[in-house]
Structure formats: structure tokens, C-alpha cells
Amino acid sequence: SYDSYGAQANANYTLQAGNITHELKFGARLHHDSIRRFQRDDKIIIGEKGKAPSVVRGIPGSGGNRLQEADALSLWLEDEIKLGKLTLIPGVRHESIDLSYTDYKKDPTNTATGSASGNIDYTAPGLGMTYELSESELLFGSIYRGISSPGPRSFLKSGVDWEESTGYELGLRHQSEGMAVEIAGFLSDFDNLTGSDAGLGGSNPTNAGAAEVYGVEFLTTFDPLAGNAVSTPMFVSATWTDATLNNALSAGGGDDILAGGAAGAHIPYIPEWKLAFGAGLAAEHWGIDLAATYISDTYGTAANLESPGSSSRQGKIDGGVIFDLAANIQLSDTVKLIGGVHNVLDEVLTVSRIPEGPRNNAPREFYVGFEIQW
């Protein structure tokens, strides 16, 4: 069983200091998470050829018997500072988490075998900026600290620390009549990658490894017939990403997908290319759109194998093109009829090998519905 609840408060305050405008945003959140594991392990015994398999039912508690809890306090402050054409957005976030766990015997008695509690905290700063080069061009950039907290048992039992990243972005936006263009470069530098074994070959979770994810994003929207009775909205987007491990990992990651990753190995499930194109016709009371999405091949594990070897999670994750069609008709001032087809060509792709072996994408799907707005 799982519990997740909390309360959050946000506030804004604007003040003027000469020619400088400050828009302060600040807030706090209290959040509770807990998991009570009381489950069993069943074993399926595959018999000889022609004989039915048999199931050996495990006793309650045999499949993991423990309690984990976390109470988090988050505090943040951001100031949007407008200095003419330049806008600076410094901010800071503080996380403080109280963690605890209790382990029980692997049986129905719920006899405690170990417990611990403690606190972990982190302060993550960031800075964003925009600069108006002209009425139609805007330069933007940012640098932010990213964090991911360890679980209670990982931190208290194995000393796992925060997984950290530093993200950088620099880009340019153009806006003109009937056209918008954006291009940006990005880099995410990861430290303290965490996971089971985390690449060190031990039996307990720990911190190990680093990774870099960088690339370029491009997006443009345009309408050659903007302003006419029937317009032709179009878009093109492209993302190129290089995501590699900085050092070899023998294990780690969710479902051990980092196992066998050498230095320079491609990180699983991050494709090198993601491309999309869309075109449509739009009038006052109706519209139709066709979109195509392409994703390049990637891998199921950091071993980067073309086909499964020692695990069914290994092997290629298929790339391919998916076409979607959508249409709408305005029936009245408040009611719109919508419909379309997902995966028009009924393309079949292997999109995941987790948890145990290949899984394919959604098949062709027809849908129809209403949108009502007052």
C-alpha cells in the first residue's frame, strides 16, 4: 500500500525600485510519502514437455516485508528582475527530508529486524535570463542545479547521497507574422548516478558513475495562408541528443538497465533523433491536421546490444514513424465535435523491453468526442 499527500502554498509579490521591476515568487510544500510492503513470492515451476506448470504459493511476507516513510519540506524563492531589455531570473530551492524505514522478517509475524531514521537536505540554485535583441528576436539561457533524492533504505542503510545534475541551455527565439522559430543547445551533466549496485558490483545501492546528455532542439511553426478564410498551419521540430555514460557501470539503474555499460555507452531509452512534422487546414468552424513523428533506434540497456544476450531487457528499441490524424467541427458557440486516428498506418514497433522482454506500441486507434466550453 502507498500513501502520498501534502499541502502547498504559493505567493507572488511585485515591487518597483527605480527602473527595475522585481516579481518575487515564493512558496513552501509539506509532503508525505510512505510504502508498506507486505507481499509474497510465488514460484512457477515449468515441468517436462507436455506437463502443465505448477505454482508454489509463497507465504505472506516472503516477497518483501518492510515500511518506508519520507516527510519532505520544500522551500523556494525566485525573483524575476526586469532591467529594460534584459530579464534575469535567479532562484533557489531547499529540500529537507526526514526518512525512516523498518524491516520485518520475511513471514507473516511482522517481527522487526532493523530500523533507522535520519534527515537529508539540499539547496539547489538556478539562474535564467532573456534578452530582447529586437522586436522579433529573443535570446534566452539558463543554468540550473537538478537533484534526485535517495530512498529511505538506500540513504540510511547504504549511505546513498543525492543524485545531482547541472543543466545548461542557450537559445534564440524569432517571432514574426505567420512564423515562429526557436533553436536551443542544451547540456545536462549528471553526477552520483544511483541504482541497485550502481555499477560497483556490490550487493547494496550506492553512488557511482557520471553521464552527459547534450544536444540541440529546433522548432518552427508557420502558416503561409495566415489571415485567409482557410489557413494552413504547419510545424517542424527536431531534437538531436547525445547521451552517454562517462564511465563503465557493471549494474544499476531501474531494472538493472545500466548493466554492462562501458564508458561512452549510449544511455538506454534516449534516442539520438526525434523529428516531427505537422500540416493542417483550419477555418472558422472546422479544422484537420496530420502529424508524423519519427524516433530513431535506441537500446534497452547500456550494454547496447542489437539483440538479447543474458537478459530479455537487452536488445534494440525500435525507431520508426507514427502518423496521427485529427479533425474538429464547431457545432455551436459552445460545442465542438472532435475525432481522429492515432497510428494511422498501424505501425508495430518495440518501444520497451521492461520489465521482462519486448513490448510494442499502441495499435491503430479511432476516437470521437465532444468539447464543451462555456
Coordinates of C-alpha atoms in Angstrom, one line a residue:
S1 CA 0.0 0.0 0.0
Y2 CA 1.1 3.5 -0.8
D3 CA 0.3 6.9 0.7
S4 CA 1.1 10.3 -0.8
Y5 CA -0.3 13.6 0.4
G6 CA 0.6 17.1 1.4
A7 CA -0.1 20.8 1.3
Q8 CA 1.4 23.6 -0.8
A9 CA 1.3 27.4 -0.7
N10 CA 2.5 29.9 -3.3
A11 CA 2.7 33.7 -3.3
N12 CA 3.7 36.4 -5.7
Y13 CA 4.8 40.0 -4.9
T14 CA 5.8 42.7 -7.3
L15 CA 7.8 45.8 -6.4
Q16 CA 9.4 48.6 -8.3
A17 CA 12.8 50.0 -7.4
G18 CA 13.5 52.9 -9.8
N19 CA 13.7 51.5 -13.3
I20 CA 14.0 47.9 -12.0
T21 CA 10.9 45.7 -11.6
H22 CA 11.0 42.7 -9.2
E23 CA 8.4 39.9 -9.4
L24 CA 9.0 37.7 -6.4
K25 CA 7.6 34.2 -6.4
F26 CA 8.0 32.1 -3.2
G27 CA 6.3 29.1 -1.6
A28 CA 6.5 26.1 0.6
R29 CA 5.3 22.5 0.5
L30 CA 5.0 19.7 3.0
H31 CA 4.8 16.3 1.5
H32 CA 4.5 12.7 2.9
D33 CA 5.2 9.5 1.1
S34 CA 5.1 6.0 2.5
I35 CA 5.1 2.4 1.3
R36 CA 4.1 -0.6 3.3
R37 CA 5.4 -3.8 1.6
F38 CA 3.7 -7.0 2.7
Q39 CA 3.7 -9.3 -0.3
R40 CA 4.7 -12.8 -1.2
D41 CA 6.9 -14.6 -3.7
D42 CA 5.2 -17.3 -5.8
K43 CA 7.3 -19.7 -7.8
I44 CA 6.1 -21.2 -11.1
I45 CA 7.8 -24.5 -11.8
I46 CA 8.0 -25.4 -15.5
G47 CA 7.7 -29.2 -15.8
E48 CA 8.7 -31.5 -18.5
K49 CA 7.4 -31.2 -22.1
G50 CA 3.7 -32.0 -22.1
K51 CA 3.2 -31.4 -18.4
A52 CA 1.4 -28.4 -17.0
P53 CA 3.5 -25.9 -14.9
S54 CA 2.9 -25.9 -11.1
V55 CA 2.7 -23.0 -8.8
V56 CA 4.2 -23.0 -5.3
R57 CA 2.5 -20.3 -3.4
G58 CA 4.8 -18.3 -1.1
I59 CA 3.9 -17.4 2.4
P60 CA 2.7 -13.8 3.2
G61 CA 5.7 -11.5 3.7
S62 CA 8.1 -13.6 1.7
G63 CA 8.3 -11.2 -1.1
G64 CA 9.4 -8.1 0.8
N65 CA 8.2 -7.1 4.2
R66 CA 9.1 -3.5 5.2
L67 CA 7.9 0.0 5.8
Q68 CA 9.5 3.1 4.3
E69 CA 8.4 6.7 5.0
A70 CA 9.5 10.2 4.0
D71 CA 8.4 13.7 5.1
A72 CA 9.7 16.5 2.9
L73 CA 9.7 20.2 3.4
S74 CA 10.4 22.2 0.2
L75 CA 11.0 26.0 0.3
W76 CA 11.7 28.1 -2.8
L77 CA 12.2 31.7 -3.8
E78 CA 12.5 33.2 -7.3
D79 CA 13.0 36.8 -8.4
E80 CA 12.2 37.9 -12.0
I81 CA 14.2 41.1 -12.4
K82 CA 13.4 43.3 -15.4
L83 CA 16.2 45.6 -16.5
G84 CA 14.9 47.1 -19.7
K85 CA 15.6 44.5 -22.5
L86 CA 17.3 42.2 -20.0
T87 CA 15.4 39.9 -17.6
L88 CA 17.2 37.9 -15.0
I89 CA 15.5 35.1 -13.0
P90 CA 17.6 33.9 -10.1
G91 CA 16.1 31.3 -7.8
V92 CA 16.9 28.9 -5.1
R93 CA 15.1 25.8 -3.7
H94 CA 15.8 24.0 -0.4
E95 CA 14.7 20.4 0.2
S96 CA 14.8 18.8 3.7
I97 CA 13.6 15.2 4.0
D98 CA 13.1 13.1 7.2
L99 CA 13.5 9.5 6.2
S100 CA 12.8 6.3 8.1
Y101 CA 12.4 2.5 7.5
T102 CA 11.6 -0.7 9.3
D103 CA 12.5 -4.1 8.0
Y104 CA 10.5 -7.2 9.1
K105 CA 11.0 -10.9 8.9
K106 CA 10.0 -12.5 5.6
D107 CA 7.0 -14.1 7.2
P108 CA 3.5 -13.1 8.5
T109 CA 4.7 -12.4 12.0
N110 CA 5.8 -8.8 11.2
T111 CA 8.7 -9.1 13.6
A112 CA 11.1 -6.1 13.1
T113 CA 14.6 -7.0 12.1
G114 CA 16.1 -3.5 11.7
S115 CA 15.1 0.2 11.5
A116 CA 16.7 3.6 11.3
S117 CA 15.7 7.3 10.7
G118 CA 17.5 10.4 9.7
N119 CA 17.5 13.6 7.7
I120 CA 18.9 14.7 4.3
D121 CA 18.8 18.1 2.8
Y122 CA 20.0 20.0 -0.3
T123 CA 19.9 23.6 -1.6
A124 CA 19.7 23.9 -5.4
P125 CA 20.2 27.3 -7.0
G126 CA 19.4 28.4 -10.6
L127 CA 19.6 31.3 -12.9
G128 CA 17.6 32.1 -16.1
M129 CA 17.8 35.0 -18.4
T130 CA 16.3 36.6 -21.6
Y131 CA 17.4 39.5 -23.7
E132 CA 15.4 41.2 -26.3
L133 CA 17.7 41.6 -29.4
S134 CA 14.8 43.2 -31.4
E135 CA 11.1 43.3 -31.6
S136 CA 11.1 39.8 -33.1
E137 CA 14.3 38.1 -31.7
L138 CA 14.8 37.0 -28.1
L139 CA 17.9 35.4 -26.6
F140 CA 17.5 33.1 -23.7
G141 CA 19.6 30.9 -21.5
S142 CA 19.8 29.2 -18.1
I143 CA 21.9 27.2 -15.7
Y144 CA 20.1 25.1 -13.0
R145 CA 21.0 22.6 -10.4
G146 CA 19.0 19.4 -10.5
I147 CA 18.6 16.8 -7.7
S148 CA 17.0 13.4 -7.1
S149 CA 16.8 12.2 -3.5
P150 CA 17.7 8.6 -2.4
G151 CA 15.1 6.3 -0.8
P152 CA 15.0 5.8 2.9
R153 CA 16.7 2.4 3.0
S154 CA 19.3 3.5 0.4
F155 CA 20.2 6.6 2.4
L156 CA 20.0 5.1 5.9
K157 CA 21.3 1.6 5.2
S158 CA 23.8 2.2 2.4
G159 CA 24.7 5.8 2.6
V160 CA 23.4 6.7 -0.9
D161 CA 23.6 10.5 -1.4
W162 CA 21.7 12.9 -3.7
E163 CA 21.9 12.3 -7.5
E164 CA 22.9 15.6 -8.9
S165 CA 22.9 17.3 -12.3
T166 CA 23.8 20.7 -13.7
G167 CA 21.7 21.8 -16.7
Y168 CA 22.7 24.5 -19.2
E169 CA 20.7 26.0 -22.0
L170 CA 21.2 28.7 -24.6
G171 CA 18.9 29.6 -27.4
L172 CA 17.2 32.1 -29.7
R173 CA 13.5 32.7 -30.5
H174 CA 12.2 34.5 -33.5
Q175 CA 8.5 35.7 -33.8
S176 CA 7.1 37.3 -36.9
E177 CA 3.9 37.4 -38.9
G178 CA 2.8 33.8 -39.5
M179 CA 6.1 32.3 -38.3
A180 CA 7.9 31.4 -35.1
V181 CA 11.3 29.8 -34.9
E182 CA 13.3 28.5 -31.8
I183 CA 16.7 26.9 -31.6
A184 CA 18.5 25.9 -28.4
G185 CA 21.5 24.0 -27.3
F186 CA 21.4 22.1 -24.0
L187 CA 23.8 20.2 -21.7
S188 CA 22.9 18.1 -18.6
D189 CA 25.9 17.0 -16.6
F190 CA 25.0 14.2 -14.2
D191 CA 26.9 13.1 -11.1
N192 CA 26.3 10.4 -8.4
L193 CA 24.1 8.2 -10.6
T194 CA 22.2 5.9 -8.3
G195 CA 20.7 2.5 -8.6
S196 CA 20.9 -1.0 -7.3
D197 CA 24.6 -1.8 -7.2
A198 CA 25.2 1.4 -9.2
G199 CA 27.9 -0.1 -11.2
L200 CA 30.3 -1.1 -8.4
G201 CA 29.3 -4.8 -8.3
G202 CA 28.3 -4.7 -4.7
S203 CA 25.0 -6.0 -3.2
N204 CA 23.8 -2.7 -1.8
P205 CA 22.7 0.5 -3.5
T206 CA 25.4 3.2 -3.7
N207 CA 26.5 6.2 -5.7
A208 CA 28.7 5.7 -8.8
G209 CA 29.1 6.9 -12.3
A210 CA 28.5 10.1 -14.2
A211 CA 26.9 10.9 -17.5
E212 CA 26.5 13.7 -20.1
V213 CA 23.4 14.5 -22.1
Y214 CA 23.7 17.2 -24.7
G215 CA 22.1 18.2 -27.9
V216 CA 20.2 20.8 -30.0
E217 CA 16.5 21.4 -30.2
F218 CA 14.7 23.2 -33.1
L219 CA 11.1 24.1 -33.6
T220 CA 9.3 26.2 -36.2
T221 CA 5.7 27.0 -36.8
F222 CA 4.4 28.8 -39.9
D223 CA 1.3 29.5 -41.8
P224 CA 1.7 30.6 -45.5
L225 CA -2.0 31.5 -45.6
A226 CA -2.3 33.2 -42.2
G227 CA -5.2 35.7 -42.2
N228 CA -7.2 33.9 -45.0
A229 CA -10.5 32.2 -44.6
V230 CA -8.7 28.9 -44.8
S231 CA -5.3 28.8 -43.3
T232 CA -2.6 26.1 -43.4
P233 CA -0.8 25.8 -40.0
M234 CA 2.4 23.8 -40.1
F235 CA 5.2 22.9 -37.7
V236 CA 8.6 21.1 -37.9
S237 CA 10.5 20.1 -34.8
A238 CA 13.8 18.2 -34.4
T239 CA 15.9 17.2 -31.4
W240 CA 19.4 15.7 -31.6
T241 CA 20.7 14.2 -28.4
D242 CA 24.0 12.6 -27.4
A243 CA 23.5 10.7 -24.1
T244 CA 26.5 8.7 -22.9
L245 CA 28.0 7.2 -19.7
N246 CA 31.2 8.8 -18.6
N247 CA 32.5 5.6 -17.0
A248 CA 31.8 1.9 -17.1
L249 CA 28.9 0.6 -15.0
S250 CA 28.5 -3.1 -14.3
A251 CA 25.0 -2.8 -12.8
G252 CA 22.5 -0.2 -11.7
G253 CA 19.5 1.8 -12.9
G254 CA 15.9 0.8 -12.8
D255 CA 15.5 -2.9 -13.6
D256 CA 19.3 -3.0 -14.0
I257 CA 19.3 -1.4 -17.4
L258 CA 22.7 0.2 -16.9
A259 CA 24.3 -3.3 -16.5
G260 CA 27.2 -3.8 -18.9
G261 CA 27.6 -0.2 -19.8
A262 CA 31.1 0.7 -20.8
A263 CA 32.5 4.3 -20.8
G264 CA 30.9 6.0 -23.8
A265 CA 27.9 3.7 -23.9
H266 CA 24.6 5.2 -25.0
I267 CA 22.2 5.6 -22.2
P268 CA 19.1 3.4 -22.7
Y269 CA 15.8 4.8 -23.9
I270 CA 17.2 8.1 -25.1
P271 CA 17.0 8.2 -28.9
E272 CA 19.6 10.2 -30.9
W273 CA 16.9 11.8 -33.1
K274 CA 13.3 12.9 -32.5
L275 CA 11.6 14.5 -35.5
A276 CA 8.1 15.7 -36.1
F277 CA 6.1 17.4 -38.8
G278 CA 2.6 18.5 -39.0
A279 CA 0.3 20.2 -41.5
G280 CA -3.3 21.1 -41.5
L281 CA -6.2 23.1 -42.8
A282 CA -8.1 25.4 -40.5
A283 CA -11.2 27.5 -41.0
E284 CA -13.5 29.4 -38.6
H285 CA -15.7 26.3 -37.9
W286 CA -13.6 23.3 -38.8
G287 CA -10.0 22.0 -38.9
I288 CA -8.0 18.9 -39.9
D289 CA -4.4 18.1 -39.0
L290 CA -1.9 15.3 -40.0
A291 CA 1.2 14.8 -37.9
A292 CA 4.2 12.5 -38.3
T293 CA 6.6 11.6 -35.5
Y294 CA 9.9 9.9 -36.1
I295 CA 12.2 8.4 -33.3
S296 CA 15.5 6.7 -34.0
D297 CA 16.6 3.4 -32.7
T298 CA 17.9 3.1 -29.2
Y299 CA 18.8 0.3 -26.7
G300 CA 17.1 -1.5 -23.9
T301 CA 20.3 -1.5 -21.7
A302 CA 23.6 0.2 -21.5
A303 CA 25.2 -2.9 -22.9
N304 CA 24.0 -1.5 -26.3
L305 CA 23.3 -5.0 -27.8
E306 CA 21.4 -5.4 -31.0
S307 CA 19.5 -8.5 -29.7
P308 CA 19.1 -10.0 -26.2
G309 CA 22.0 -11.8 -24.7
S310 CA 21.9 -12.6 -21.0
S311 CA 18.7 -10.7 -20.3
S312 CA 15.4 -10.1 -22.2
R313 CA 15.8 -6.4 -21.4
Q314 CA 18.7 -6.3 -23.8
G315 CA 18.3 -5.5 -27.5
K316 CA 17.1 -2.8 -29.8
I317 CA 14.3 -0.4 -29.1
D318 CA 12.7 0.3 -32.5
G319 CA 12.7 3.6 -34.2
G320 CA 10.1 4.4 -36.7
V321 CA 7.4 6.8 -37.9
I322 CA 3.9 7.2 -36.5
F323 CA 1.2 9.1 -38.3
D324 CA -1.8 10.7 -36.4
L325 CA -4.8 12.3 -38.0
A326 CA -7.2 14.7 -36.1
A327 CA -10.2 16.8 -37.1
N328 CA -12.8 19.0 -35.5
I329 CA -16.1 20.7 -36.4
Q330 CA -17.6 23.6 -34.4
L331 CA -21.2 22.6 -33.9
S332 CA -22.2 25.7 -32.0
D333 CA -20.6 28.5 -29.9
T334 CA -20.0 26.1 -27.0
V335 CA -19.8 22.6 -28.6
K336 CA -17.1 21.2 -30.8
L337 CA -17.0 17.7 -32.3
I338 CA -13.6 16.1 -32.3
G339 CA -12.2 12.9 -33.8
G340 CA -9.2 11.3 -35.3
V341 CA -7.0 8.3 -35.7
H342 CA -3.8 7.5 -33.7
N343 CA -1.2 5.4 -35.6
V344 CA -2.9 5.7 -38.9
L345 CA -0.8 3.0 -40.6
D346 CA -1.0 0.6 -37.7
E347 CA 2.8 0.6 -37.3
V348 CA 4.1 -2.1 -34.9
L349 CA 7.3 -1.1 -33.0
T350 CA 9.2 -2.5 -30.0
V351 CA 9.0 0.5 -27.7
S352 CA 10.1 -1.1 -24.4
R353 CA 11.9 -4.2 -23.0
I354 CA 11.0 -3.6 -19.4
P355 CA 10.1 -5.3 -17.2
E356 CA 10.7 -8.7 -18.9
G357 CA 11.1 -8.6 -22.7
P358 CA 9.8 -6.6 -25.7
R359 CA 6.6 -4.7 -25.6
N360 CA 5.0 -3.0 -28.6
N361 CA 3.4 0.4 -29.1
A362 CA -0.3 1.1 -29.1
P363 CA -2.1 -0.1 -32.3
R364 CA -4.3 2.0 -34.6
E365 CA -7.0 3.7 -32.6
F366 CA -10.1 5.6 -33.7
Y367 CA -11.7 8.1 -31.3
V368 CA -14.5 10.6 -31.3
G369 CA -15.7 13.1 -28.7
F370 CA -17.1 16.4 -27.7
E371 CA -15.6 19.6 -26.2
I372 CA -17.9 21.8 -24.4
Q373 CA -16.9 25.3 -23.3
W374 CA -19.0 28.0 -21.6

